[in-house]
Tab-separated table of C-alpha atoms in Angstrom:
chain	number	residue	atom	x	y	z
A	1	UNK	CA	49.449	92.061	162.848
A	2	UNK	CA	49.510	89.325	160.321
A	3	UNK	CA	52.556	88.975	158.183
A	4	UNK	CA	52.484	85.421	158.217
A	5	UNK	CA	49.314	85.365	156.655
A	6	UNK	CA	50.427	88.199	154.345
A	7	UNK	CA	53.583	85.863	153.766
A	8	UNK	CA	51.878	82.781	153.098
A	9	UNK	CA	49.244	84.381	150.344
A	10	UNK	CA	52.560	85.621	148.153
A	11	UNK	CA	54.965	83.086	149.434
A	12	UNK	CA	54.638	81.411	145.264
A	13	UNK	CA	55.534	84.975	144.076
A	14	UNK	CA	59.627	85.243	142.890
A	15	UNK	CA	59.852	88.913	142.379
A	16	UNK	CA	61.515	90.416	145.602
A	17	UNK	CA	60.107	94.132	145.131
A	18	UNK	CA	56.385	92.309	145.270
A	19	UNK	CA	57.592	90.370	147.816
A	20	UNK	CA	58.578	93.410	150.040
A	21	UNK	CA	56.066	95.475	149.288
A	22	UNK	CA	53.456	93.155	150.219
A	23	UNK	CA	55.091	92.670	153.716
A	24	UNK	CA	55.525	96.483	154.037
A	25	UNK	CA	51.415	96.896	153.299
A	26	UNK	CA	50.880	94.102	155.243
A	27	UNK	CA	52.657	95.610	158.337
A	28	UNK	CA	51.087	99.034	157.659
A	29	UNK	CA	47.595	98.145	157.291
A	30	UNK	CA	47.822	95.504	160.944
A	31	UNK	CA	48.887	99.040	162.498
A	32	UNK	CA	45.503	100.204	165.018
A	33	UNK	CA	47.707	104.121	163.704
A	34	UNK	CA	50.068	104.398	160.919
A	35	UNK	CA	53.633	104.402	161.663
A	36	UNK	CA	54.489	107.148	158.670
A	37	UNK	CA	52.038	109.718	161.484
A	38	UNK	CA	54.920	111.957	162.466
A	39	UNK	CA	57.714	110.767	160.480
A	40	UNK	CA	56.730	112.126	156.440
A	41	UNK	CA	56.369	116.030	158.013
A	42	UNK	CA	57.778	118.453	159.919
A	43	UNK	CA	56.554	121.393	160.961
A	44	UNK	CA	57.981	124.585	159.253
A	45	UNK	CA	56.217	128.221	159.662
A	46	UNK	CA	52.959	129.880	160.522
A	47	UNK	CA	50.744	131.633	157.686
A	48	UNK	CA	47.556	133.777	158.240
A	49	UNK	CA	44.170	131.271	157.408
A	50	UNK	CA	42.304	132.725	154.666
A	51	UNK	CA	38.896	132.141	154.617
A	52	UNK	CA	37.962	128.928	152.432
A	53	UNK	CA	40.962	127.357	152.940
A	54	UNK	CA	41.094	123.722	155.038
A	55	UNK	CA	40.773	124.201	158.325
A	56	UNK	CA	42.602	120.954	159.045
A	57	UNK	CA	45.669	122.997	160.032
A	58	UNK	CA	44.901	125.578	161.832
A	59	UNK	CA	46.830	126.078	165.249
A	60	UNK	CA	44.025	126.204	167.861
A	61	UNK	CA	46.797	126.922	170.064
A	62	UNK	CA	47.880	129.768	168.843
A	63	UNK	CA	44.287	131.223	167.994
A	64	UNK	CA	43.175	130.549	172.167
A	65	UNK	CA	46.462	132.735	172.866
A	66	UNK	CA	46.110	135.746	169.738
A	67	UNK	CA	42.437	135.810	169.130
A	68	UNK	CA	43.901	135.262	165.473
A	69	UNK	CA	43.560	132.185	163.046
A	70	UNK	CA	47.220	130.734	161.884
A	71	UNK	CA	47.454	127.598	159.934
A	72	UNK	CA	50.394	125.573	160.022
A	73	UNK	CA	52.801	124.787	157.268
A	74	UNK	CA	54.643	121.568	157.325
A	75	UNK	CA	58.040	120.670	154.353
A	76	UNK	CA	58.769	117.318	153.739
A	77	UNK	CA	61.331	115.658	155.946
A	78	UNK	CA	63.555	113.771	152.958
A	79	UNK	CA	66.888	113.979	154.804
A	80	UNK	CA	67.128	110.555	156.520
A	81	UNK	CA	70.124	108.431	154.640
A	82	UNK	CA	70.754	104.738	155.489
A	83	UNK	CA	73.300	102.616	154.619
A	84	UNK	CA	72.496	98.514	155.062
A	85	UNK	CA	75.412	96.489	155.112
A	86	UNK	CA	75.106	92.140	154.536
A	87	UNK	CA	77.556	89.961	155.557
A	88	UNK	CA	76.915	87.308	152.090
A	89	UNK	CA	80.005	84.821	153.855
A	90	UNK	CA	79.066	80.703	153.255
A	91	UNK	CA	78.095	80.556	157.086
A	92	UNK	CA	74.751	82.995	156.338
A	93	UNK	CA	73.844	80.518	153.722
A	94	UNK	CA	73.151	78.102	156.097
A	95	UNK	CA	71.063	76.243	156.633
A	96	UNK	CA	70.885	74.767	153.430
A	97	UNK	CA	67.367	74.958	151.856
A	98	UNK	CA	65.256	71.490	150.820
A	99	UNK	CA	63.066	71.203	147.767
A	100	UNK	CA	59.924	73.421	148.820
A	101	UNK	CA	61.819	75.871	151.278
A	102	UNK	CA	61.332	79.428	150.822
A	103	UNK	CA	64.445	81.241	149.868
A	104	UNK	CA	64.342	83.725	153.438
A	105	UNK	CA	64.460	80.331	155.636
A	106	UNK	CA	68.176	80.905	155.777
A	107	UNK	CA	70.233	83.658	156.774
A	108	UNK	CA	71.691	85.128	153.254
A	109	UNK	CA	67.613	85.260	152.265
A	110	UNK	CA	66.324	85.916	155.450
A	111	UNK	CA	68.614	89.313	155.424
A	112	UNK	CA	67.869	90.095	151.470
A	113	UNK	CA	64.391	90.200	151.962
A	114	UNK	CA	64.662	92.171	155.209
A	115	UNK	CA	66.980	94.657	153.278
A	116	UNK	CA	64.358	94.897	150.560
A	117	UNK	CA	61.199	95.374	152.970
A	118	UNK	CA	63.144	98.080	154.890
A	119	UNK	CA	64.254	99.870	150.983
A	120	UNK	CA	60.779	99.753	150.431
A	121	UNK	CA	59.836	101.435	153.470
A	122	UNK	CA	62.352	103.830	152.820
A	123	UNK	CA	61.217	104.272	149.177
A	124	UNK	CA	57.672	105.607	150.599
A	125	UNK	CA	59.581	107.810	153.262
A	126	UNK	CA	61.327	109.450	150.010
A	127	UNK	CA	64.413	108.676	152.221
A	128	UNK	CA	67.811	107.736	150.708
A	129	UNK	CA	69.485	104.053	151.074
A	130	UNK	CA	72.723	102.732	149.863
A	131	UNK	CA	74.011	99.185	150.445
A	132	UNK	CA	77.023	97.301	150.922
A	133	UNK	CA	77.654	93.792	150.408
A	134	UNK	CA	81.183	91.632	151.586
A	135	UNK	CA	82.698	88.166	152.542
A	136	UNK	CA	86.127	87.275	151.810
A	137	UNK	CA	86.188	90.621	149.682
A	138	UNK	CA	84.062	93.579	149.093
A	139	UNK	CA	82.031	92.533	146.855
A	140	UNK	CA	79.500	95.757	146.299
A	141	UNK	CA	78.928	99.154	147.209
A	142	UNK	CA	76.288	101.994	146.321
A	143	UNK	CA	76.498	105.228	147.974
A	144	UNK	CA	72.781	106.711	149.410
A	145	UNK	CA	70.453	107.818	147.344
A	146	UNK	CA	66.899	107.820	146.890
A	147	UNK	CA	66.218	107.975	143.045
A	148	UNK	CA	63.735	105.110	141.550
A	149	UNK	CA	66.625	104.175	139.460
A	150	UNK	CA	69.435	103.864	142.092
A	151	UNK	CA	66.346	101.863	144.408
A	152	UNK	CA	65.952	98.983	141.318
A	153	UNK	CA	69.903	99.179	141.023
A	154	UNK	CA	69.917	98.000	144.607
A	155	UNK	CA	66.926	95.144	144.161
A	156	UNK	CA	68.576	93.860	141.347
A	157	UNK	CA	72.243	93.484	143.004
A	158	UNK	CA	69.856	91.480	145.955
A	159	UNK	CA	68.427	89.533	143.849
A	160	UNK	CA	71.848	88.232	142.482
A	161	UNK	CA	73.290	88.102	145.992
A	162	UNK	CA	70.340	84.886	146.141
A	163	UNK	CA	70.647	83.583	142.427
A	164	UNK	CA	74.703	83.876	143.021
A	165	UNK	CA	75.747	79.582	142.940
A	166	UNK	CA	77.169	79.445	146.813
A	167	UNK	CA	81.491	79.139	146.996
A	168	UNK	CA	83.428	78.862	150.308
A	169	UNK	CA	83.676	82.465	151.130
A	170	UNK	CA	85.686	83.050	154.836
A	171	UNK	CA	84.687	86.520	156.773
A	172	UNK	CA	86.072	89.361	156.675
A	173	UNK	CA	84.471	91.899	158.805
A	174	UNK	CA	86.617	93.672	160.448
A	175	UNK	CA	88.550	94.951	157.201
A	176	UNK	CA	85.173	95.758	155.596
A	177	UNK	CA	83.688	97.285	158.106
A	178	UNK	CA	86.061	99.564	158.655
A	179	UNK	CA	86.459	100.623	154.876
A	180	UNK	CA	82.623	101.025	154.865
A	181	UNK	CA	82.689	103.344	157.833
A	182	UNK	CA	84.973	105.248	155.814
A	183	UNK	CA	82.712	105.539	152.934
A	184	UNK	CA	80.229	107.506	154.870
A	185	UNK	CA	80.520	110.686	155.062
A	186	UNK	CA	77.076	112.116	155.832
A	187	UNK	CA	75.561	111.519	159.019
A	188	UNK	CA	73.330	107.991	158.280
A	189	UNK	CA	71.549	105.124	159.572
A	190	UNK	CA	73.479	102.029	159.547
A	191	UNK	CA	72.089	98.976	159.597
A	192	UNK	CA	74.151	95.466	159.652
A	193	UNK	CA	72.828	92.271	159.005
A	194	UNK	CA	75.798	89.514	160.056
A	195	UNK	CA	75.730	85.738	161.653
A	196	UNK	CA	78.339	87.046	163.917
A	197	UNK	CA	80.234	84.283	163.160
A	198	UNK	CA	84.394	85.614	162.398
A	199	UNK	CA	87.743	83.362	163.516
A	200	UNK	CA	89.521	86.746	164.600
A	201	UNK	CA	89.839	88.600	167.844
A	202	UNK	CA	86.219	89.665	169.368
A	203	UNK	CA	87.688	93.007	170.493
A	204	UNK	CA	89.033	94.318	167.101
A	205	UNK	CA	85.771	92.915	166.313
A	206	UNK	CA	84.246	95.619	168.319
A	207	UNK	CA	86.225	97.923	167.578
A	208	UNK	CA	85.605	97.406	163.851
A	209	UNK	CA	81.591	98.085	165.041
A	210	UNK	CA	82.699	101.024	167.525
A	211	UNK	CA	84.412	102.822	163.811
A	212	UNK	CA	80.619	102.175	162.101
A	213	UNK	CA	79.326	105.001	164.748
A	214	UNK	CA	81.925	107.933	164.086
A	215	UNK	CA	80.503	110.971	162.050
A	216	UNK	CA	77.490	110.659	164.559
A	217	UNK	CA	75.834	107.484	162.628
A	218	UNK	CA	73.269	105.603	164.656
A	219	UNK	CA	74.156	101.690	164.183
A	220	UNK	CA	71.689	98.813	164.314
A	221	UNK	CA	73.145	95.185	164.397
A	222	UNK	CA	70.537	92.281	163.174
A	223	UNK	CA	72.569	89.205	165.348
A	224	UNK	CA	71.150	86.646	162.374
A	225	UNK	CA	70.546	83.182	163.237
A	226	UNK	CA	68.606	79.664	163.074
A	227	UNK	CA	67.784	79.938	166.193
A	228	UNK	CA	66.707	75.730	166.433
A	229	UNK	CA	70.112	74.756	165.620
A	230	UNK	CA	72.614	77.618	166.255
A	231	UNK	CA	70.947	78.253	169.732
A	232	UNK	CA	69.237	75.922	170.649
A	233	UNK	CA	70.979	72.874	169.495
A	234	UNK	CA	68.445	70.812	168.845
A	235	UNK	CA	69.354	68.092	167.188
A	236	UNK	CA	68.428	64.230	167.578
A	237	UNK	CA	71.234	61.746	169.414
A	238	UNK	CA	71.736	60.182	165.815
A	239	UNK	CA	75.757	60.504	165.217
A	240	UNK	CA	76.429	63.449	162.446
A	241	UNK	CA	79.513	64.539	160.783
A	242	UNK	CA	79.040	68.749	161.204
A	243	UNK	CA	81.312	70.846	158.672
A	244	UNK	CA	82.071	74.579	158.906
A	245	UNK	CA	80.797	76.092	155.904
A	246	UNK	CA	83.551	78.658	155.718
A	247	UNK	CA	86.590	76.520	156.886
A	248	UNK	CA	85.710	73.221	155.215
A	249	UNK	CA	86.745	71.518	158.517
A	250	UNK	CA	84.877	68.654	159.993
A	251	UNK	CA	84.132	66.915	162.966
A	252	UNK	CA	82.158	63.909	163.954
A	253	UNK	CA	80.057	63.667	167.297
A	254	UNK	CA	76.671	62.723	169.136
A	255	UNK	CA	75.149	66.385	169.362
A	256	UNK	CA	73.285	65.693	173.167
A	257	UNK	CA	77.297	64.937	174.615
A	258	UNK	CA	77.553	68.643	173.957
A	259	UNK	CA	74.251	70.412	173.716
A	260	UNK	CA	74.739	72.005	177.255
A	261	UNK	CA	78.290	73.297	177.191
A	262	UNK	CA	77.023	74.181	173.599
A	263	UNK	CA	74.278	76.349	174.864
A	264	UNK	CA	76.099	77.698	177.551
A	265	UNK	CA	79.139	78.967	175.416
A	266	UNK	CA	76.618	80.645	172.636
A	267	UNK	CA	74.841	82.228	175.478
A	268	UNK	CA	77.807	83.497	176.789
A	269	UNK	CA	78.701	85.108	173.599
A	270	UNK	CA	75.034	86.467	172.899
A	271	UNK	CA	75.419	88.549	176.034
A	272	UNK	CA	79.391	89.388	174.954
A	273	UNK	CA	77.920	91.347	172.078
A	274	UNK	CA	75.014	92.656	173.434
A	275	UNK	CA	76.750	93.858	176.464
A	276	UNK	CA	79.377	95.730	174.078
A	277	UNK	CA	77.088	96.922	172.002
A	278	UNK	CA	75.196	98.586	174.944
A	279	UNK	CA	78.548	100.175	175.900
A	280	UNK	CA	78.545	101.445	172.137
A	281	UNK	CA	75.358	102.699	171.840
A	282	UNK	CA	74.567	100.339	169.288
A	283	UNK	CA	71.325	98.837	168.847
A	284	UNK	CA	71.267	95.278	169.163
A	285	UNK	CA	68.266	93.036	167.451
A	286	UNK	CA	68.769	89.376	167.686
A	287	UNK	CA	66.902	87.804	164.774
A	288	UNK	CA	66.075	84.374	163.933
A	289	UNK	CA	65.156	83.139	160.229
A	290	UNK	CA	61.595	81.961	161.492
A	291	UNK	CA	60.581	85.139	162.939
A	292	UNK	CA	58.492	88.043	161.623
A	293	UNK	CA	59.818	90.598	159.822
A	294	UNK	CA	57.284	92.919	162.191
A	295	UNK	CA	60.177	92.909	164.379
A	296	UNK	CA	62.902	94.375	161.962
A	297	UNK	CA	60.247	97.142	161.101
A	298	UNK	CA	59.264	97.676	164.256
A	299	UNK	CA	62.724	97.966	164.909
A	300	UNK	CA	63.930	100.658	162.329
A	301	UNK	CA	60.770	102.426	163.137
A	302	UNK	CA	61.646	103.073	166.685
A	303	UNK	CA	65.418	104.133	165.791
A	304	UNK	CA	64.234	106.386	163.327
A	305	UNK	CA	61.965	108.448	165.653
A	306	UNK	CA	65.150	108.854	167.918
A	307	UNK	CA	67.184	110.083	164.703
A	308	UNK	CA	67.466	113.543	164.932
């Protein structure tokens, strides 16, 4: 599969919908067998063949076993609902984009886009989505639905979540997510896109992500990061004054005193979440804002087939 390339010929275009449909064909057609196989049908009743009719459908099966020819007759499966959920606090905007970046090179874009390519999937599945969108308040919800008009609703309020001029917004995830999960009534996917990155107590924390799976919803967290510099660390021995983009507060150091108790303590916490969201039954997708998006479809694809 090629997304990058598919990225790179539309990577002047502004229009998100273009943009994620053009990653969504471009993941479809890099498939050796379509990933909609299996998910757009299900099977529904036998009815007699008639002669002239395709015999495309006709239950081989079943003829072997009554000497009779049956074809098979399949409804559409339209009942999936998701529900994505972005975390739009100052630390996703980070890192801060130079002249010539592409808007999805941080987190906040990186996660819009992802939302949009995954609504567009959707959209062809004639699935419902609804979205909800928080920092320091709760700043939108849509409830799922899978009308054209409620879909452009939803690309529009992404496209503002990027043009939106960035303030110092704390998180708040634990009070949101809990009044999301409350918001759901019907059995739905729900899909979070977050940093990770709260000042409060890890276990409310979890619990807050434990409340997301009652009704029966299936729960995939995106764990969104720069991976060079939130992981990894990697920055050069020059000294730098680093600020938290949500606190304000500030503090001046040589980043290779601390890269390895840096790295340690993030790895720690990587395997804290994953860990309790294995105990959950949550799925857990550490992303990084130079990957693929092959990996969030990929992703979603899988979960869906296990939806049932």
């Amino acid at each position: 599969m090629k997304i990058d390339d598919q990225i790179a010929k539309i990577s002047s275009f502004q229009h998100l919908e273009l943009l994620a449909n053009q990653i969504v064909e471009g993941f479809i057609s890099g498939m050796h067998k379509s990933p909609f196989h299996g998910f757009s049908a299900e099977f529904a009743e036998h009815k007699v063949y008639n002669t002239g009719e395709s015999t495309k459908h006709i239950d081989w099966k079943l003829f072997a076993k009554t000497d009779r020819l049956y074809t098979k007759r399949f409804e559409e499966e339209t009942n999936l609902r998701c529900h994505l959920i972005i975390d739009n606090s100052s630390s996703m905007h980070y890192p801060k984009l130079a002249g010539g970046q592409l808007f999805y090179e941080n987190k906040i874009g990186f996660s819009v886009l992802a939302s949009a390519v995954l609504m567009n999937l959707l959209k062809k599945q004639r699935d419902a989505v609804g979205l909800s969108v928080y920092s320091d308040t709760y700043e939108y919800y849509a409830p799922e639905k899978g009308s054209e008009r409620h879909h452009r609703m939803l690309l529009n309020v992404l496209e503002n979540v990027l043009q939106a001029s960035q303030q110092s917004k704390n998180t708040d995830t634990i009070t949101f997510l809990h009044q999301i999960a409350e918001k759901i009534h019907r059995r739905s996917m729900v899909i979070l896109f977050t940093d990770m990155f709260q000042g409060e107590d890890d276990e409310r924390l979890f619990k807050a992500l434990q409340h997301l799976k009652h009704n029966k919803h299936k729960v995939v967290l995106f764990h969104v990061i720069d991976r060079k510099t939130e992981f990894q660390f990697d920055f050069d021995n020059a000294p730098r004054k680093f600020i938290d983009m949500e606190t304000g507060e500030q503090v001046n150091l040589f980043a290779e005193n601390i890269k390895n108790d840096y790295e340690k303590l993030v790895q720690d916490y990587f395997d804290k979440v994953a860990n309790t969201c294995a105990l959950y039954k949550i799925r857990y997708v550490p992303v990084s804002v130079d990957e693929k998006f092959e990996k969030i479809l990929m992703t979603y694809l899988a979960e869906k087939q296990k939806f049932g």
